[in-house]
PDB file of C-alpha atoms in Angstrom:
ATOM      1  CA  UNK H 594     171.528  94.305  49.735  1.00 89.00           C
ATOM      2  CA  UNK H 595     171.287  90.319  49.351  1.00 92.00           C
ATOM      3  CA  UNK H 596     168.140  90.340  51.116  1.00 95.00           C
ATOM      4  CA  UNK H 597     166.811  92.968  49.178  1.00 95.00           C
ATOM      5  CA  UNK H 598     168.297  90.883  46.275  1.00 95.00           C
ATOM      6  CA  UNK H 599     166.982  87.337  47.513  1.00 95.00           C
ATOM      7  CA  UNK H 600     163.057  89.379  48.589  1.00 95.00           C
ATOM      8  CA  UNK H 601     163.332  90.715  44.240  1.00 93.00           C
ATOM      9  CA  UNK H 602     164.021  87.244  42.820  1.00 95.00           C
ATOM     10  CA  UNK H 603     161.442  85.382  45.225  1.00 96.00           C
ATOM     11  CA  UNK H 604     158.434  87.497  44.550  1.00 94.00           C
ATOM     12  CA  UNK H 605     158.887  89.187  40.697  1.00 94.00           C
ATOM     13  CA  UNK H 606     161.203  86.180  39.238  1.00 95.00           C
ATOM     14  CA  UNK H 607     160.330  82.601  41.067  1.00 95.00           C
ATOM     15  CA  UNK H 608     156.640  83.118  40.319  1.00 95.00           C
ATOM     16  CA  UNK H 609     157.116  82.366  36.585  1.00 95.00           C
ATOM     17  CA  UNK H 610     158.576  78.832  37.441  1.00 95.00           C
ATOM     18  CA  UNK H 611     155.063  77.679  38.293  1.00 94.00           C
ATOM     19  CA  UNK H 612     152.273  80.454  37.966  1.00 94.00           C
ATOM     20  CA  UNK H 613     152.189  80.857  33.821  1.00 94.00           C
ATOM     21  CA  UNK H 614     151.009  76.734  34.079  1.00 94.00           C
ATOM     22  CA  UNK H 615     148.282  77.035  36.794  1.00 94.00           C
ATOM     23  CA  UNK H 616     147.437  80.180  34.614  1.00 93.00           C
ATOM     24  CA  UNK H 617     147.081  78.079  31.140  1.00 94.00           C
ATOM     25  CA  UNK H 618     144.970  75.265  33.743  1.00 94.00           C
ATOM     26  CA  UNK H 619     142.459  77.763  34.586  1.00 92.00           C
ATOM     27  CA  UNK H 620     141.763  79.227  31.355  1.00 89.00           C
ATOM     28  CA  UNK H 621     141.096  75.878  30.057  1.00 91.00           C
ATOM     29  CA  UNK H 622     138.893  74.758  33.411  1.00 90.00           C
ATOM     30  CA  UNK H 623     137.299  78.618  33.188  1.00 87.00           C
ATOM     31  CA  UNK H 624     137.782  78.867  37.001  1.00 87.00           C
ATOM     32  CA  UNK H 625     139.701  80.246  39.093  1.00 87.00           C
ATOM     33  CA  UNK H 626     142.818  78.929  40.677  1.00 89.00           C
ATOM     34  CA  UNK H 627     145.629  81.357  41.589  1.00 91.00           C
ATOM     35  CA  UNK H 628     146.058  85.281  40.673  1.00 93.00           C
ATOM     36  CA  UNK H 629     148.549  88.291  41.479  1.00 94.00           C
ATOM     37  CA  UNK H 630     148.127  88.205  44.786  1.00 94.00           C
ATOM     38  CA  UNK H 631     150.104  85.215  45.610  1.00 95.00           C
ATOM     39  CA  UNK H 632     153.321  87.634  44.829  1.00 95.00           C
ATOM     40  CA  UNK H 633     152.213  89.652  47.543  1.00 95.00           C
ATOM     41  CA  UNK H 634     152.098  86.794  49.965  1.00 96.00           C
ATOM     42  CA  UNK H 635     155.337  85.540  48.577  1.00 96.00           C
ATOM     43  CA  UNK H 636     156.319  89.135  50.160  1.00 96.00           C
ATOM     44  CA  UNK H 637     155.020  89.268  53.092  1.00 96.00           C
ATOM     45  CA  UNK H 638     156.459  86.088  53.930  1.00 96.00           C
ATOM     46  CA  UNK H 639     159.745  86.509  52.999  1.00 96.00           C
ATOM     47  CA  UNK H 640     159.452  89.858  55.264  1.00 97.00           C
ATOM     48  CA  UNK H 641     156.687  89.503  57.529  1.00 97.00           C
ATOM     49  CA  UNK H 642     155.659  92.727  57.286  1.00 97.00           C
ATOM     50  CA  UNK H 643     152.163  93.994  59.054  1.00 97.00           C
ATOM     51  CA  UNK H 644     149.675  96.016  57.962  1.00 96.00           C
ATOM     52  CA  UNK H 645     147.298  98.257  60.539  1.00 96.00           C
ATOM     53  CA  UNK H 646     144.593 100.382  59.542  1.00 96.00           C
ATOM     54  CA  UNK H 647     144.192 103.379  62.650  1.00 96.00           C
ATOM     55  CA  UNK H 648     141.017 104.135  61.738  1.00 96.00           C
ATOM     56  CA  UNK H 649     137.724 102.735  60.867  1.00 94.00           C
ATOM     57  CA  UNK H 650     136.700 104.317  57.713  1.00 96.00           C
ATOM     58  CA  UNK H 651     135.722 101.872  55.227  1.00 96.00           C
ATOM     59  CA  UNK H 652     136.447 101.799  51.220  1.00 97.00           C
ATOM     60  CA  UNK H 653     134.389 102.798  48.816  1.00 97.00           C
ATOM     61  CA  UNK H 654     132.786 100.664  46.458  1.00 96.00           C
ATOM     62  CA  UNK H 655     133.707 102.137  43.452  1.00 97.00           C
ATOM     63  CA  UNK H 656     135.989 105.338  42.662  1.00 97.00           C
ATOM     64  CA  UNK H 657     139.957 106.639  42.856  1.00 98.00           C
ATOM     65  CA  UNK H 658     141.874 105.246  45.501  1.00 98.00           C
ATOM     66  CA  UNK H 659     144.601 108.407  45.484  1.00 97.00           C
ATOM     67  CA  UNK H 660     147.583 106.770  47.427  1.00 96.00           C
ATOM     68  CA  UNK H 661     150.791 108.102  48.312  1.00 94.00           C
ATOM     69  CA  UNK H 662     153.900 106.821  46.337  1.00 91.00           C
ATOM     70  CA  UNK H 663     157.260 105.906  48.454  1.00 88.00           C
ATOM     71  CA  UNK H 664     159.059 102.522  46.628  1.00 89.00           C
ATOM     72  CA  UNK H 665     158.015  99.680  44.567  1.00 87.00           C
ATOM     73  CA  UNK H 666     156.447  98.153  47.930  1.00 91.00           C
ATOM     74  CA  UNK H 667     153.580 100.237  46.991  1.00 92.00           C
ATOM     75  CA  UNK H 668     152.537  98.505  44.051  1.00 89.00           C
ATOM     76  CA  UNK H 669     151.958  95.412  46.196  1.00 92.00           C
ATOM     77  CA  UNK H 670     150.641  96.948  49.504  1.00 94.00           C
ATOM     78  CA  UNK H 671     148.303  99.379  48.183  1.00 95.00           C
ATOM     79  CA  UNK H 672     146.840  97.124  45.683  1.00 94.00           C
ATOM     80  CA  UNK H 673     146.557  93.989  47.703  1.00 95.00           C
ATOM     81  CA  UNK H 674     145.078  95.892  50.588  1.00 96.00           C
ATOM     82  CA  UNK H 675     142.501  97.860  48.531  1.00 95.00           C
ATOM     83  CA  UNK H 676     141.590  95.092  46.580  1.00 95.00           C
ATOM     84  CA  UNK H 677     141.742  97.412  43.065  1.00 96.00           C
ATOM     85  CA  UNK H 678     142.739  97.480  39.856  1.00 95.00           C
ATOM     86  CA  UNK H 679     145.965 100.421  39.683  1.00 93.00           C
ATOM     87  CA  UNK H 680     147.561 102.655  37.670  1.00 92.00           C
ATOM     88  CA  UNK H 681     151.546 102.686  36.546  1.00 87.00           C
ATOM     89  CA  UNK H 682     154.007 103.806  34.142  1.00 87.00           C
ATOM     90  CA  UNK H 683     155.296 100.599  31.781  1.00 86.00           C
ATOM     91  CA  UNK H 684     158.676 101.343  33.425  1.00 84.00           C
ATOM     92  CA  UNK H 685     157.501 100.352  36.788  1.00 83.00           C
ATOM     93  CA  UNK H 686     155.682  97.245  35.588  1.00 85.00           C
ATOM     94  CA  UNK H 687     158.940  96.128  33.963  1.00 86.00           C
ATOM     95  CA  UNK H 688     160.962  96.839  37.072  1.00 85.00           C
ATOM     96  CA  UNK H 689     158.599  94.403  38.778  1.00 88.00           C
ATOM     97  CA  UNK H 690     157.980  91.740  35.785  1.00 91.00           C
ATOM     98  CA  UNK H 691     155.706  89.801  38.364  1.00 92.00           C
ATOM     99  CA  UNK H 692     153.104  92.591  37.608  1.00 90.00           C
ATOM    100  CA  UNK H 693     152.339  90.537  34.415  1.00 90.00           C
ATOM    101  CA  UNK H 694     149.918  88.288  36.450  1.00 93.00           C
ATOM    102  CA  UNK H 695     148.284  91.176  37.700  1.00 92.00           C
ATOM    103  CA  UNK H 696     147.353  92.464  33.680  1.00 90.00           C
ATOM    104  CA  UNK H 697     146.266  88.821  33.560  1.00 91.00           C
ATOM    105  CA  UNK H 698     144.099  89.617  36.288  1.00 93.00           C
ATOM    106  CA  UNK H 699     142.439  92.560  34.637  1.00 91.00           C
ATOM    107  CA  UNK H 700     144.008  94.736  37.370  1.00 93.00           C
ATOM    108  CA  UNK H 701     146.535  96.887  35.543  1.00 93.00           C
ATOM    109  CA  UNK H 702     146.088  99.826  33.809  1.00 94.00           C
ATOM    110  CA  UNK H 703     149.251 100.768  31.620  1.00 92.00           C
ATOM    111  CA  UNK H 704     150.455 104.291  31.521  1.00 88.00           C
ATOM    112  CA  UNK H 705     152.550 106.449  29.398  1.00 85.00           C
ATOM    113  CA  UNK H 706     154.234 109.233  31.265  1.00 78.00           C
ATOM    114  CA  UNK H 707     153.893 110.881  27.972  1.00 84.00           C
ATOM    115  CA  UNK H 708     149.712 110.794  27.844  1.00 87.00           C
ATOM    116  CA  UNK H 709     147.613 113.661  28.176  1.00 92.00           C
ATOM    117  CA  UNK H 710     145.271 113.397  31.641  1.00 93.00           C
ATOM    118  CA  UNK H 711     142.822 113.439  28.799  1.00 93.00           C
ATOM    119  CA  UNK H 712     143.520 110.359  27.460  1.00 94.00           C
ATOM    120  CA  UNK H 713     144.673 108.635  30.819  1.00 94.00           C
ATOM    121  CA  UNK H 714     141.436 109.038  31.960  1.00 95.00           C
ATOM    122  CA  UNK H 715     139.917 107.944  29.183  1.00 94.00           C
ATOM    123  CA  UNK H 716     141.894 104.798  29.709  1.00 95.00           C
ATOM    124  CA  UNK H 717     140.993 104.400  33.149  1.00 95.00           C
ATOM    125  CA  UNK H 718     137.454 104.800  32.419  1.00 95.00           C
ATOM    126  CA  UNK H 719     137.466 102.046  29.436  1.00 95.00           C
ATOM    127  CA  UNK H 720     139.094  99.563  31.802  1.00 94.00           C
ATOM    128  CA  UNK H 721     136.688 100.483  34.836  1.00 94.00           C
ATOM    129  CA  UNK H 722     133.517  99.771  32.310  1.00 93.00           C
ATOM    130  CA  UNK H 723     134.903  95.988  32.120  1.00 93.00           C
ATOM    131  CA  UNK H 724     136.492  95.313  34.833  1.00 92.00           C
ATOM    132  CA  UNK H 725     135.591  93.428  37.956  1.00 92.00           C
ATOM    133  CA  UNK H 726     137.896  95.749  40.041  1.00 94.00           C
ATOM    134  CA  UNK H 727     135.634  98.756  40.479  1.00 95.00           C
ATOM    135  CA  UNK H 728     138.333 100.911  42.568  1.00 97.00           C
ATOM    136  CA  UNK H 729     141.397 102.012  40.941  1.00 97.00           C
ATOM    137  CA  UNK H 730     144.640 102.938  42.793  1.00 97.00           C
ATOM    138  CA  UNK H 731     146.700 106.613  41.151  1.00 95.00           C
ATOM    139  CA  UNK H 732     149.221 108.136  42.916  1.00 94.00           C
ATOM    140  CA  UNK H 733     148.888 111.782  42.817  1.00 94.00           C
ATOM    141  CA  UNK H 734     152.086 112.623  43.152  1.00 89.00           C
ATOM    142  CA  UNK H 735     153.411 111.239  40.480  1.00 74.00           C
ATOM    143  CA  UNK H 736     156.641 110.176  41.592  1.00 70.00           C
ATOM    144  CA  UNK H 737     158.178 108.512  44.785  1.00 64.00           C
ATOM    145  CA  UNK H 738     158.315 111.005  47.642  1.00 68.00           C
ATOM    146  CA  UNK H 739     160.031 111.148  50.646  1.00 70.00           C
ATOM    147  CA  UNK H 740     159.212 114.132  52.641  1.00 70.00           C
ATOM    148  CA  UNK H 741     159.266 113.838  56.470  1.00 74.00           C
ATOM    149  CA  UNK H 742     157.461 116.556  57.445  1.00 78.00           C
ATOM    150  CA  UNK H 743     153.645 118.375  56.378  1.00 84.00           C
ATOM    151  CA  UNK H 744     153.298 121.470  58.423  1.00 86.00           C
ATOM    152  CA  UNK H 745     149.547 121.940  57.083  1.00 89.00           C
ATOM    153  CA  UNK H 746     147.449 120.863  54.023  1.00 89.00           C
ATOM    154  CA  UNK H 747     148.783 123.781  51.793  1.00 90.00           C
ATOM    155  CA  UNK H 748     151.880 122.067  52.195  1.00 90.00           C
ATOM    156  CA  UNK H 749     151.277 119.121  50.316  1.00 91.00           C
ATOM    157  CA  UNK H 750     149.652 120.862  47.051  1.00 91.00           C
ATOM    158  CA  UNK H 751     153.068 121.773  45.967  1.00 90.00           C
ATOM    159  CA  UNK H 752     153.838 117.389  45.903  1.00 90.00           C
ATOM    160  CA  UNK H 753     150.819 116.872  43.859  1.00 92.00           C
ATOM    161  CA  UNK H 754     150.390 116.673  40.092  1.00 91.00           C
ATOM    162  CA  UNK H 755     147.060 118.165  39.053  1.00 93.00           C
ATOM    163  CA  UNK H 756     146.454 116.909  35.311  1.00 93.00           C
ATOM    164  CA  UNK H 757     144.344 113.200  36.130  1.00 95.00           C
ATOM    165  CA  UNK H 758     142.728 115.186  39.680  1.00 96.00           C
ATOM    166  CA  UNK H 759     141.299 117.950  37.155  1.00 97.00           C
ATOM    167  CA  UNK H 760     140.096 115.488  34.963  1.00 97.00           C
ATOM    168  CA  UNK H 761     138.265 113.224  37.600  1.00 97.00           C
ATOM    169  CA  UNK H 762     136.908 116.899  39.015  1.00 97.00           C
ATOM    170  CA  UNK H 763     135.274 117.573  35.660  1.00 96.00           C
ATOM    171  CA  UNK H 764     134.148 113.771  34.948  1.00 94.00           C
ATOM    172  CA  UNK H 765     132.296 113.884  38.216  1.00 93.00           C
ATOM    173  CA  UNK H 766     131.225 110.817  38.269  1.00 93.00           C
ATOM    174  CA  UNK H 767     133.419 108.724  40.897  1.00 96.00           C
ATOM    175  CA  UNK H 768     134.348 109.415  44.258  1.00 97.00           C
ATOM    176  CA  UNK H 769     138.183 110.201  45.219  1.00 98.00           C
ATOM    177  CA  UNK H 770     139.274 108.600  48.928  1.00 98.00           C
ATOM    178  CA  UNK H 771     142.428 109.054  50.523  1.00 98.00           C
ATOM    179  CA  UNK H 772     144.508 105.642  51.438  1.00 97.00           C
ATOM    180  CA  UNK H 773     147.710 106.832  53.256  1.00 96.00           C
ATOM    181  CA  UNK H 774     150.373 104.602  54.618  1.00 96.00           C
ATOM    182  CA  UNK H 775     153.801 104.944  56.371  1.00 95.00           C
ATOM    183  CA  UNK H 776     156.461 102.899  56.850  1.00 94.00           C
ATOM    184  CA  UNK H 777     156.194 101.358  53.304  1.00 94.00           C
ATOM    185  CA  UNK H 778     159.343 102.339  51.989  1.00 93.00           C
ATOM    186  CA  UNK H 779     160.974 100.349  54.977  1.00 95.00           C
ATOM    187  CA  UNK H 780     159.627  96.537  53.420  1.00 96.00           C
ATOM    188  CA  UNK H 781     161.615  97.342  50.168  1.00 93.00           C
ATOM    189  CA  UNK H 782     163.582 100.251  49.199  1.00 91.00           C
ATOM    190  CA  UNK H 783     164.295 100.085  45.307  1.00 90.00           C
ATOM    191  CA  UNK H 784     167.084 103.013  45.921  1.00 89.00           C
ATOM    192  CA  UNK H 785     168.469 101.733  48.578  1.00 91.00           C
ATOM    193  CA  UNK H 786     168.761  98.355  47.903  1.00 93.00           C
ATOM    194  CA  UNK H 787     167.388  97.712  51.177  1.00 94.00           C
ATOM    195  CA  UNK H 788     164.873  95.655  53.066  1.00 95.00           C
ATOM    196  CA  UNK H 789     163.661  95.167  56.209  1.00 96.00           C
ATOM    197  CA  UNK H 790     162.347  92.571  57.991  1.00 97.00           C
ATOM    198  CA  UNK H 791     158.888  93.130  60.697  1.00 97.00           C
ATOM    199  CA  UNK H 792     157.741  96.177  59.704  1.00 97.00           C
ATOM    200  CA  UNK H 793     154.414  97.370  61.097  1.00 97.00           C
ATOM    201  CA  UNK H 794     153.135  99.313  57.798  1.00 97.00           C
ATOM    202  CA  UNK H 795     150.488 101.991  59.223  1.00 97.00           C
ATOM    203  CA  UNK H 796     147.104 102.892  57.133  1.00 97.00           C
ATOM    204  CA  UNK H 797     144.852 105.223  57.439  1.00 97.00           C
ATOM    205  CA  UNK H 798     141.319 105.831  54.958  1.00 98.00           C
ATOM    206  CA  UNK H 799     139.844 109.238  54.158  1.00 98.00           C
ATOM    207  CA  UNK H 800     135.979 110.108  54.236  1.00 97.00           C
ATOM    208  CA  UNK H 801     134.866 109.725  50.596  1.00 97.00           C
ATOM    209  CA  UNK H 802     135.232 112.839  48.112  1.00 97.00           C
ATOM    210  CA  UNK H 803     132.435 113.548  45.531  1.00 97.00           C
ATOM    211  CA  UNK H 804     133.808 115.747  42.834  1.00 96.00           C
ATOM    212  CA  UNK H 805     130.238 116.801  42.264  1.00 95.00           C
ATOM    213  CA  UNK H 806     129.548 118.361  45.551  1.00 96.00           C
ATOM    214  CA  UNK H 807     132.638 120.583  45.450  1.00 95.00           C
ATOM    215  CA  UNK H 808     131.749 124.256  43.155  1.00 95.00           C
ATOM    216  CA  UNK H 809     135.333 124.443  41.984  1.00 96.00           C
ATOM    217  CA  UNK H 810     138.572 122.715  41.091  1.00 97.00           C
ATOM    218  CA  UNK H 811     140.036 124.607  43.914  1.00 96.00           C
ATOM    219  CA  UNK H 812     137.440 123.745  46.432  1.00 96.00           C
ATOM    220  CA  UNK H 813     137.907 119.925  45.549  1.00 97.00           C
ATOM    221  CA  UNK H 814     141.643 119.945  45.736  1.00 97.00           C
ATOM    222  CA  UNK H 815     141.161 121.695  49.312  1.00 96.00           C
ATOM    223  CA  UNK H 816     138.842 118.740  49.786  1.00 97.00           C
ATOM    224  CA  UNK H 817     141.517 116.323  49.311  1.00 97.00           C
ATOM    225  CA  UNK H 818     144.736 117.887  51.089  1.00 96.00           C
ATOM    226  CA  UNK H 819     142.670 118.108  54.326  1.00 97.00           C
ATOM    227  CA  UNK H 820     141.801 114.653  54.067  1.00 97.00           C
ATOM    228  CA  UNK H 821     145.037 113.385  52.702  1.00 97.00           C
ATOM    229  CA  UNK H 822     146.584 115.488  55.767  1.00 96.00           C
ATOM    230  CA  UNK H 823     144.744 114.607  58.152  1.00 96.00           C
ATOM    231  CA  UNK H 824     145.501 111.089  57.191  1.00 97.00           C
ATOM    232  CA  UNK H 825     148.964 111.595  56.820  1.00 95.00           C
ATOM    233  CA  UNK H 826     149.206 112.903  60.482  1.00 95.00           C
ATOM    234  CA  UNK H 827     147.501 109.262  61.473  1.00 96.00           C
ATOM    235  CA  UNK H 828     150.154 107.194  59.993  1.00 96.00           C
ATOM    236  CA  UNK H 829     153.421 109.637  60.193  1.00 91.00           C
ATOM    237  CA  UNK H 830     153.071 111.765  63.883  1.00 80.00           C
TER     238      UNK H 830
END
């Protein structure tokens, strides 16, 4: 608990000692001196964690990055390492108050739990117009989950929330690729109050998804489960 405690402080509270200053210095200079990321590498320091992609698909240029959600270590990890802007509730931004660097950035998108996937998308669509960020990180399933075990990709549709994946289907326009990781919920572990020191966090990319090649919303969201499983058996088995 007090290294979870110290890891908290170090990366969402100590950064506002000195980054809001280099922040006002490069507005004024119009260049670029420090963003977000430096949190992240406050992070990994502090717990030397690893990261280790097992395969050798590459990320797409521009699209959904649909991630799985385990603890607040995602919203560092799956960022950093897909270098995109993200989606979260305001909750979770507050929870981690160093995430205010990252809307700086341009990188955050704002939720409300509340939204329709209409107008979430709509969001996510005004912000990828202007943004520099051209892949954006959702997590499908909503919430934080912690199952141990997919027997087969039918298995995972009941863990998924289909509202935003319905609306990407119909917009059509963007790819959807699968960026699965284990182990993540081992760096940090908001429930727990836990961290851990030398983890070896394991990654694994899908094949891109093209909404418009799939006939149906059904045929799509097969699409995704057997790449999302097939990833999942990469990083978990």
């Amino acid at each position: 608990m007090l290294f979870f405690i110290l890891v908290w402080l170090s990366s969402q509270i100590v950064p506002f000692v000195f980054l809001p200053a280099l922040y006002v210095v490069q507005y004024f200079l119009e260049c670029k001196i420090v963003n977000w990321e430096i949190t992240v590498k406050i992070l990994k320091l502090l717990t030397n964690f690893t990261f280790e992609q097992v395969n050798e698909e590459r990320l797409i240029s521009s699209g959904y990055i649909l991630c799985n959600h385990r603890t607040w270590t995602d919203f560092a990890v799956d960022q950093y390492y897909s270098n995109a802007s993200q989606t979260g509730r305001l909750l979770a931004y507050i929870a981690c108050p160093a995430s205010l660097f990252n809307y700086l950035d341009g990188r955050a998108i704002i939720i409300n739990r509340n939204s329709s996937s209409h107008d979430i998308l709509k969001k996510i669509l005004e912000h990828h117009r202007i943004s520099p960020y051209k892949r954006i990180v959702i997590y499908p399933e909503g919430t934080r989950r912690n199952y141990s075990v997919l027997e087969n990709k039918d298995s995972l549709k009941q863990y998924l929330k289909y509202g935003l994946l319905k609306r990407i289907y119909e917009h059509k326009q963007m790819p959807v690729q699968c960026f699965i990781s284990s182990n993540k919920e081992l760096v940090c572990n908001e429930k727990k109050l836990s961290c851990r020191r030398n983890v070896r966090i394991k990654n694994a990319i899908s094949k891109p998804i093209y909404p418009a090649q799939s006939p149906t919303f059904e045929k799509f969201i097969d699409e995704v489960c057997t790449e999302w499983f097939h990833c999942w058996k990469m990083t978990h088995v």
